[in-house]
XYZ file of C-alpha atoms in Angstrom:
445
model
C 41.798 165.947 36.942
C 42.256 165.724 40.775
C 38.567 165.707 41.182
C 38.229 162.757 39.022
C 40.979 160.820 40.900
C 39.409 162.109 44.479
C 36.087 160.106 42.633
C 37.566 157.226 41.933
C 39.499 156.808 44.862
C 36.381 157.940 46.945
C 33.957 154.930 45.372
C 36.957 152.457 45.195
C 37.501 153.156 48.965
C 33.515 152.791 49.610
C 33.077 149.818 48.122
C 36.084 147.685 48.973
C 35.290 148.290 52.519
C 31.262 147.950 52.034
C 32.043 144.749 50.506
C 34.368 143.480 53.102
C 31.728 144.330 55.345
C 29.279 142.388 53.897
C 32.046 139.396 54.030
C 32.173 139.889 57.822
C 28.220 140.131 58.252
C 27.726 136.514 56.014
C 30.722 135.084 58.155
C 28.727 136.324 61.360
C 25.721 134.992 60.293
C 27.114 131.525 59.331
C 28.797 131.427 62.947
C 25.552 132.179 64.339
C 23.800 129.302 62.826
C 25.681 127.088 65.279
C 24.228 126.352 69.281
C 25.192 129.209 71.598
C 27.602 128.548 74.270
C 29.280 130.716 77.188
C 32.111 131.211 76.859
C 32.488 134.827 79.016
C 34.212 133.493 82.012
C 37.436 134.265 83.093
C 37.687 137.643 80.998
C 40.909 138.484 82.138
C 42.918 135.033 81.705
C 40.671 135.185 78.113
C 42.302 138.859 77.157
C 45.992 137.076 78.286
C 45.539 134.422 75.785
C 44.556 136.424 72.839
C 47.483 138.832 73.847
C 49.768 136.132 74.246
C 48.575 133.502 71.091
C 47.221 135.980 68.701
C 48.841 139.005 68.942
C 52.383 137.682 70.539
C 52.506 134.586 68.767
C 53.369 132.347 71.126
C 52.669 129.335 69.499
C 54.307 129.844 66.331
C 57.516 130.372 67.818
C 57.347 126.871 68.764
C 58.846 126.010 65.988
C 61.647 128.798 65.910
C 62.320 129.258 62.038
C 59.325 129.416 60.703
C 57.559 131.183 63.673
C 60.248 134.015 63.610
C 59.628 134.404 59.844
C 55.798 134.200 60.363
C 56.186 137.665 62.918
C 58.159 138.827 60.130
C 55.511 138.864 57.653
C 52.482 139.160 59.899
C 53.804 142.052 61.977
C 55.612 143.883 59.060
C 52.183 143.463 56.841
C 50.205 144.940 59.468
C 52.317 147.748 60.353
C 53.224 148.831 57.169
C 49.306 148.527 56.511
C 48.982 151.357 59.052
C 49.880 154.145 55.928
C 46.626 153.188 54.378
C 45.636 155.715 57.117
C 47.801 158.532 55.416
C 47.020 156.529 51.766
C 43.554 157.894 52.697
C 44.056 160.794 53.500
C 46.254 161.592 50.486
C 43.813 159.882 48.405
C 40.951 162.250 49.742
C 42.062 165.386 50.033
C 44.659 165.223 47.101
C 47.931 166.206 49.659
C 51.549 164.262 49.513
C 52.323 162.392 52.652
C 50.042 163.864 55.000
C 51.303 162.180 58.108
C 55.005 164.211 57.516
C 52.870 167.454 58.772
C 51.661 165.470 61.695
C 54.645 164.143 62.974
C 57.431 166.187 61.953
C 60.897 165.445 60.171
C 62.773 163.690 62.959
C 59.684 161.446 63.514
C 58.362 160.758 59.972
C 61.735 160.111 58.744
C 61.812 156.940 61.290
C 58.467 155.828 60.837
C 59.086 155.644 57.052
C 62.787 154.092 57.979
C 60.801 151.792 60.145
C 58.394 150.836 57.444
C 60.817 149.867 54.740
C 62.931 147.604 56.953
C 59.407 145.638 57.925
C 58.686 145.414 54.698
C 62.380 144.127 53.455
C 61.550 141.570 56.128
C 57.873 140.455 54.608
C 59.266 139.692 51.295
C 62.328 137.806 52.762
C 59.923 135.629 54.833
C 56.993 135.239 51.871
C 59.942 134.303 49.372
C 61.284 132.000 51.688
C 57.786 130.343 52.884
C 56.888 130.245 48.965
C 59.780 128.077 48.067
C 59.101 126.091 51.402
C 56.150 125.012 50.554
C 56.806 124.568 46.944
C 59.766 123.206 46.051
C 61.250 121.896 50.285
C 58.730 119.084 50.542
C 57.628 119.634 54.111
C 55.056 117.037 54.329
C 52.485 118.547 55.614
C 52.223 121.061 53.218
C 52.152 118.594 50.334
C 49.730 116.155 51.494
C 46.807 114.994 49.254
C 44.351 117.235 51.288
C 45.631 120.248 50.228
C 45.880 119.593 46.404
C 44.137 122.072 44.045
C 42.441 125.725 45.764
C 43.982 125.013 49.143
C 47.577 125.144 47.723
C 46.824 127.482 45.110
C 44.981 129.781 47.893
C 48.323 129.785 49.743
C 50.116 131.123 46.813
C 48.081 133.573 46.055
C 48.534 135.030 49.287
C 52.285 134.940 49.238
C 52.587 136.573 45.882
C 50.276 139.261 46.431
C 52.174 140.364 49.645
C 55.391 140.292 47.467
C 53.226 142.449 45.056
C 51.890 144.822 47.766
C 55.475 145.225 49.229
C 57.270 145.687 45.315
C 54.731 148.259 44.686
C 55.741 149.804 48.159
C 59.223 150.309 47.557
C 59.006 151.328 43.792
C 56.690 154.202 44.761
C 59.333 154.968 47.734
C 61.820 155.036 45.246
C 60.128 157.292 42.472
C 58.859 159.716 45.241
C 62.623 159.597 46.808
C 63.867 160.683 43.451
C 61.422 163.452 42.568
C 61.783 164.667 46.011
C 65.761 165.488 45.239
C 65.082 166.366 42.127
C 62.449 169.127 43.511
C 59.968 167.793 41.458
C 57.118 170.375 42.366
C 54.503 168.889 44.736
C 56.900 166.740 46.316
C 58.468 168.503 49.130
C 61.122 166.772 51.515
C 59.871 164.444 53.526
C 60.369 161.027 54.900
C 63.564 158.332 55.005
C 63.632 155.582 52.152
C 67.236 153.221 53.525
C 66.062 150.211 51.261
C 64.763 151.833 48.508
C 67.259 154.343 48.295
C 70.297 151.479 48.292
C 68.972 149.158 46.309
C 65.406 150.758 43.823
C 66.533 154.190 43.410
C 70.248 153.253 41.859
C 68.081 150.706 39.486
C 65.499 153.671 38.099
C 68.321 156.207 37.554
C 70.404 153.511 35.534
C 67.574 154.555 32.792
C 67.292 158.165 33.725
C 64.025 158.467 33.146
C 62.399 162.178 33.275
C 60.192 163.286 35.790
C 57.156 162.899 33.669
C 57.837 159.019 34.166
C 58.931 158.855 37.768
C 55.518 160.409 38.669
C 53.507 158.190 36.691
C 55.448 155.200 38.174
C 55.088 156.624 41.401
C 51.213 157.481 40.828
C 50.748 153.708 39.914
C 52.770 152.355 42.522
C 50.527 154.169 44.925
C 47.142 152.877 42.944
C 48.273 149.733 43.012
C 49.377 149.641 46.909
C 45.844 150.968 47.468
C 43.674 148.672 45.040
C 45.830 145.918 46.227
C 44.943 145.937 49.873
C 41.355 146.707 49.430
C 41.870 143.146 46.967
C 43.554 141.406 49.748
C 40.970 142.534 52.118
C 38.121 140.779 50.047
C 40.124 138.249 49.508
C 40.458 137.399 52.584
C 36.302 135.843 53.007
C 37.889 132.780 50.295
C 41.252 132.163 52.123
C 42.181 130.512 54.325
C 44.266 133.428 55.596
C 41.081 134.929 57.230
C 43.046 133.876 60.880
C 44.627 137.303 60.165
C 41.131 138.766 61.889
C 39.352 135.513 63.439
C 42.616 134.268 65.332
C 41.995 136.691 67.999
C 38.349 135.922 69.088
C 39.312 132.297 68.394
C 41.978 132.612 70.858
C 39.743 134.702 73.110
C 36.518 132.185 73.296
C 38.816 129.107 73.469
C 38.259 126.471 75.764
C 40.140 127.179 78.976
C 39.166 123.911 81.019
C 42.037 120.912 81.161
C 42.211 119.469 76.656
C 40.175 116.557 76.409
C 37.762 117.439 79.035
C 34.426 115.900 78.103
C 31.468 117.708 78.773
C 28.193 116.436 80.369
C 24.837 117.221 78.190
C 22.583 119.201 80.985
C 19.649 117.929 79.385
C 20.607 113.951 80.497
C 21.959 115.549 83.786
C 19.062 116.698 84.582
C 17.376 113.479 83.598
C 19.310 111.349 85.961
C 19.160 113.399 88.892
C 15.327 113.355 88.395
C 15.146 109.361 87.988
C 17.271 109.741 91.629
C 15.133 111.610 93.004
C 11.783 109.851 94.611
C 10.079 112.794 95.206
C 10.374 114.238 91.567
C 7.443 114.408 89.522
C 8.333 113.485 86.452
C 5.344 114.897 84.617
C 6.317 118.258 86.101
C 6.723 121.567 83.890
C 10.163 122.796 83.932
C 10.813 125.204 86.287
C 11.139 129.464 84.683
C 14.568 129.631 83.379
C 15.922 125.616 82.931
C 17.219 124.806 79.587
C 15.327 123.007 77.090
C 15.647 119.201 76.659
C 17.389 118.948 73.493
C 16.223 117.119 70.957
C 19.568 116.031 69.408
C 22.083 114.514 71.351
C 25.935 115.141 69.612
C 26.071 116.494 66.068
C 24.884 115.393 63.067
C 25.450 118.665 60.845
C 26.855 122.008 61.559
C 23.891 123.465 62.651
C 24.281 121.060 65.702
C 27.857 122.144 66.674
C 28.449 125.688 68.800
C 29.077 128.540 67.656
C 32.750 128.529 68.649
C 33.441 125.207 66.304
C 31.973 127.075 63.681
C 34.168 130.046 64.834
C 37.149 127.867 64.604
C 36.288 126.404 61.228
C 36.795 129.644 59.102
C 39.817 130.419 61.687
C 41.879 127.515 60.322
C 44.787 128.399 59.053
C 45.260 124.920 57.783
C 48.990 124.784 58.482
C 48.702 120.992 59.446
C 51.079 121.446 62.476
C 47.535 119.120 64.118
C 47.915 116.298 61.560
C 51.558 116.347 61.475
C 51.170 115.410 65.435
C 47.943 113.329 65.029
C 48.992 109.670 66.430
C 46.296 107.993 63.790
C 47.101 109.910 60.897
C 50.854 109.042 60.658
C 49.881 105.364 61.253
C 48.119 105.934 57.951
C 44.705 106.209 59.202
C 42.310 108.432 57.042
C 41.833 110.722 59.856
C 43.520 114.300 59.766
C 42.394 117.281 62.197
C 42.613 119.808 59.683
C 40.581 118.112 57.282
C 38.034 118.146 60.012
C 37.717 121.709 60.369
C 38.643 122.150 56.428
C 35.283 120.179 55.636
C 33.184 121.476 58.672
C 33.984 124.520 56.913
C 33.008 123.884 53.142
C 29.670 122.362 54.599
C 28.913 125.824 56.236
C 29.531 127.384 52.810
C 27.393 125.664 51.424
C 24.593 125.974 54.431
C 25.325 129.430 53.764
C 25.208 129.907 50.140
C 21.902 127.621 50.163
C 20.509 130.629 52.634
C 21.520 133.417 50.212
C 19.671 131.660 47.401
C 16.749 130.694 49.348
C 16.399 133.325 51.950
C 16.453 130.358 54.614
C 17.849 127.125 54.707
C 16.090 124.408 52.604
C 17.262 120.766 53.333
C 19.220 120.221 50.890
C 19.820 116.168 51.552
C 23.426 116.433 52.981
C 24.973 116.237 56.935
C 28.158 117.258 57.975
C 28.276 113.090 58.711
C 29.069 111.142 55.835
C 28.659 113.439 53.227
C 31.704 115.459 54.621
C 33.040 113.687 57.490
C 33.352 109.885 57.331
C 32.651 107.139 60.200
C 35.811 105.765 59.771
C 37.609 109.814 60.014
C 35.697 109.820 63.630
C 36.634 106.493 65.001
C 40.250 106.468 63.947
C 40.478 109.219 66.822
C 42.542 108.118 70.188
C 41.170 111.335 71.476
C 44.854 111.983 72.594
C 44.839 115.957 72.230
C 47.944 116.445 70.438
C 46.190 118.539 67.363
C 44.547 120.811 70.062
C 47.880 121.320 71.679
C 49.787 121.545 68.702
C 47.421 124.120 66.958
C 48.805 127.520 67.063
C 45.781 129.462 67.256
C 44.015 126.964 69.945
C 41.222 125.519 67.482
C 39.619 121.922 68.950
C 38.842 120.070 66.259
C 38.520 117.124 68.792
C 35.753 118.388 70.237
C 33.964 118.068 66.352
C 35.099 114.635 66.621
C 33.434 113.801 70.169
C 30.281 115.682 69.386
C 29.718 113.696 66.356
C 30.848 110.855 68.101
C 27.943 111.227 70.516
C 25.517 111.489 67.498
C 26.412 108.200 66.165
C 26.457 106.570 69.538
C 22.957 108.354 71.382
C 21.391 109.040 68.810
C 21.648 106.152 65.621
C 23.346 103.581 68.294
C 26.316 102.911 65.644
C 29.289 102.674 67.676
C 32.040 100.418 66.938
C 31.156 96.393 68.545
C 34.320 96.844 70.775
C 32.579 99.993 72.092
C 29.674 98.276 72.089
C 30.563 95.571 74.167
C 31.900 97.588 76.518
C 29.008 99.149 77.213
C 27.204 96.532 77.559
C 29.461 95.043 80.106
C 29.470 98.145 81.966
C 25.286 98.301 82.015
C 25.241 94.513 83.248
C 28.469 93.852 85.128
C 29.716 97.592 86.119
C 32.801 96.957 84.783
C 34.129 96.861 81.183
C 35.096 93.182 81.461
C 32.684 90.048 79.849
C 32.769 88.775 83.922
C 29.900 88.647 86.717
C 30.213 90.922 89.496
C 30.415 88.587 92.092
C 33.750 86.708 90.236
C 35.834 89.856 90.468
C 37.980 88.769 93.490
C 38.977 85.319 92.249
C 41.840 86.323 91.328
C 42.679 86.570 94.711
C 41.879 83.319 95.947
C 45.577 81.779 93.895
């Protein structure tokens, strides 16, 4: 019988991490569709960030009640995550709490302590976030953008962690019991506070024979396993797959002032050669200079960099951007998260047309105007808020200016007030309808 459960546990253990791997590879791949950019500079301040944002949540805090209960359920998840090492191990070699021969009495009895108070915290936080977002009416967690698999996504989520962390305790509790009892094969070991005060006094009001407690405790412990390796692919769907890409989000992020526009080399490079009167403009380019590109701003994803992309499937669509977004709560149609939410779905979909056809076939669509609307781009004041506000430092502006620069370079379809503008400032250099040489009139009253 135990070779039959070392089998099972064995190809169950294969493939949910095989298949998770092939999540991460098709995620990888999709990112790499995108332009390369460089963004190795300033390694150390970059390692800072991701300490600081990812791992320390500094962001989140921001907002002190739910960022305190958000390190309650993302630390306490992950930590109590760390006995899939001994789940393993167990699960392998057929032993009972493997890690107790490791680290001794003293110190297993206060890792296990340690474990059940972290995960008494996760379900107080996921119970309180589920009826937050269900039944509080914080706006922008009801908003019409998040109707249907969004919201449903987010559930999901919160009620498998309550799951995961039930199942936890109720196989804490069984094992507690059988260990007093003297059930044989489970020796003395580990500290249960939570499940002892408040699981084990609920099993022995039905004194229930050993026979049961190990079954409940064998499927408690199938169940714990099973469901993380569930959660784990589950992840590639959610939106919840921040838990991994937060931290080389936070780590390729831009780290120049928000807002900063960047200069195309290619044009650059064009203008200082139109300056120049001893250029030859027929000249090859010199070993090593960048191609001209043949696309100015972005029309579809594969026109964007690889770190929009990147922060795409890192959304953790928590709207904290739209919530701040100046043209959104003026009623625009324009919300940051729906930015990266769409620029998203279209890279599914580049992505899934690649799996069927082995490369990308045009299948008719852009990212503009099939996903992302005109009037979503120009309702923009470019004013940086949802970059600053985002708690994982995602730019969806920068989506916005780089298809911005599409419409305007590339299928001249900027707004007339833009337009005229421009124009003034090619004729008059200035953005005022006046000549030049009437500037200082004002002077002469």
């Amino acid at each position: 019988m135990q070779y039959i459960s070392t089998i099972i546990f064995l190809i169950l253990l294969i493939a949910g991490f095989g298949l998770f791997a092939k999540s991460l590879q098709k995620i990888y791949r999709n990112i790499r569709l995108g332009r390369e950019i460089n963004r190795t500079d300033r390694k150390g301040e970059r390692w800072e960030t991701m300490a600081r944002v990812a791992m320390g949540q500094s962001k989140m805090v921001k907002r002190p009640i739910a960022g305190i209960l958000h390190l309650f359920v993302y630390v306490g998840f992950i930590i109590i995550n760390i006995e899939l090492i001994e789940i393993i191990i167990d699960g392998i070699f057929g032993t009972h709490r493997f890690l107790f021969s490791i680290f001794g009495n003293g110190f297993y009895g206060a890792f296990t302590a340690t474990l059940e108070i972290l995960a008494l915290l996760v379900i107080i936080g996921v119970v309180i976030f589920f009826i937050r977002r269900n039944f509080y009416g914080v706006k922008r967690l009801t908003m019409k953008e998040l109707f249907g698999w969004p919201k449903q996504d987010a559930n999901w989520i919160l009620i498998i962690e309550f799951a995961l962390m039930m199942a936890f305790f109720t196989m804490n509790a069984s094992d507690s019991i059988l260990q007093m009892r003297g059930a044989e094969g489970f020796h003395q070991a580990g500290s249960f506070p939570i499940s002892q005060m408040v699981f084990v006094p609920f099993l022995e009001i039905f004194s229930f024979d050993n026979g049961f407690l190990i079954f409940t405790e064998r499927a408690a412990w199938w169940f714990h396993f099973v469901g993380i390796l569930f959660f784990m692919n589950y992840l590639y769907y959610s939106k919840h797959l921040h838990i991994i890409l937060a931290f080389p989000s936070t780590w390729f992020a831009n780290l120049e002032k928000k807002g900063k526009f960047n200069n195309l080399e290619s044009v650059t490079k064009e203008i200082k050669l139109m300056m120049d009167p001893n250029a030859d403009p027929y000249a090859a380019p010199a070993e090593g200079d960048a191609e001209v590109s043949s696309k100015f701003g972005a029309e579809d994803v594969f026109d964007l960099n690889q770190v929009q992309l990147l922060n795409a499937y890192s959304c953790t669509e928590c709207g904290r951007c739209t919530a701040v977004c100046p043209a959104n709560i003026t009623g625009k149609k324009l919300s940051p998260r729906l930015i990266l939410m769409k620029t998203r779905d279209r890279l599914e979909e580049v992505g899934r047309n690649i799996d069927k056809n082995s490369k990308f076939e045009d299948d008719g669509k852009k990212l503009l105007n099939d996903y992302i609307t005109k009037e979503e781009l120009w309702a923009c004041t470019t004013c940086n808020a949802c970059t600053e506000a985002c708690p994982v430092l995602l730019d969806p502006l920068s989506i916005i200016f780089d298809m911005r620069r599409f419409l305007v370079m590339e299928q001249s379809a900027a707004p007339q007030e833009l337009n005229l503008m421009m124009t003034n400032v090619e004729n008059n250099a200035a953005p005022w309808q006046y000549n030049q040489a009437d500037r200082l009139k004002w002077a002469n009253d």
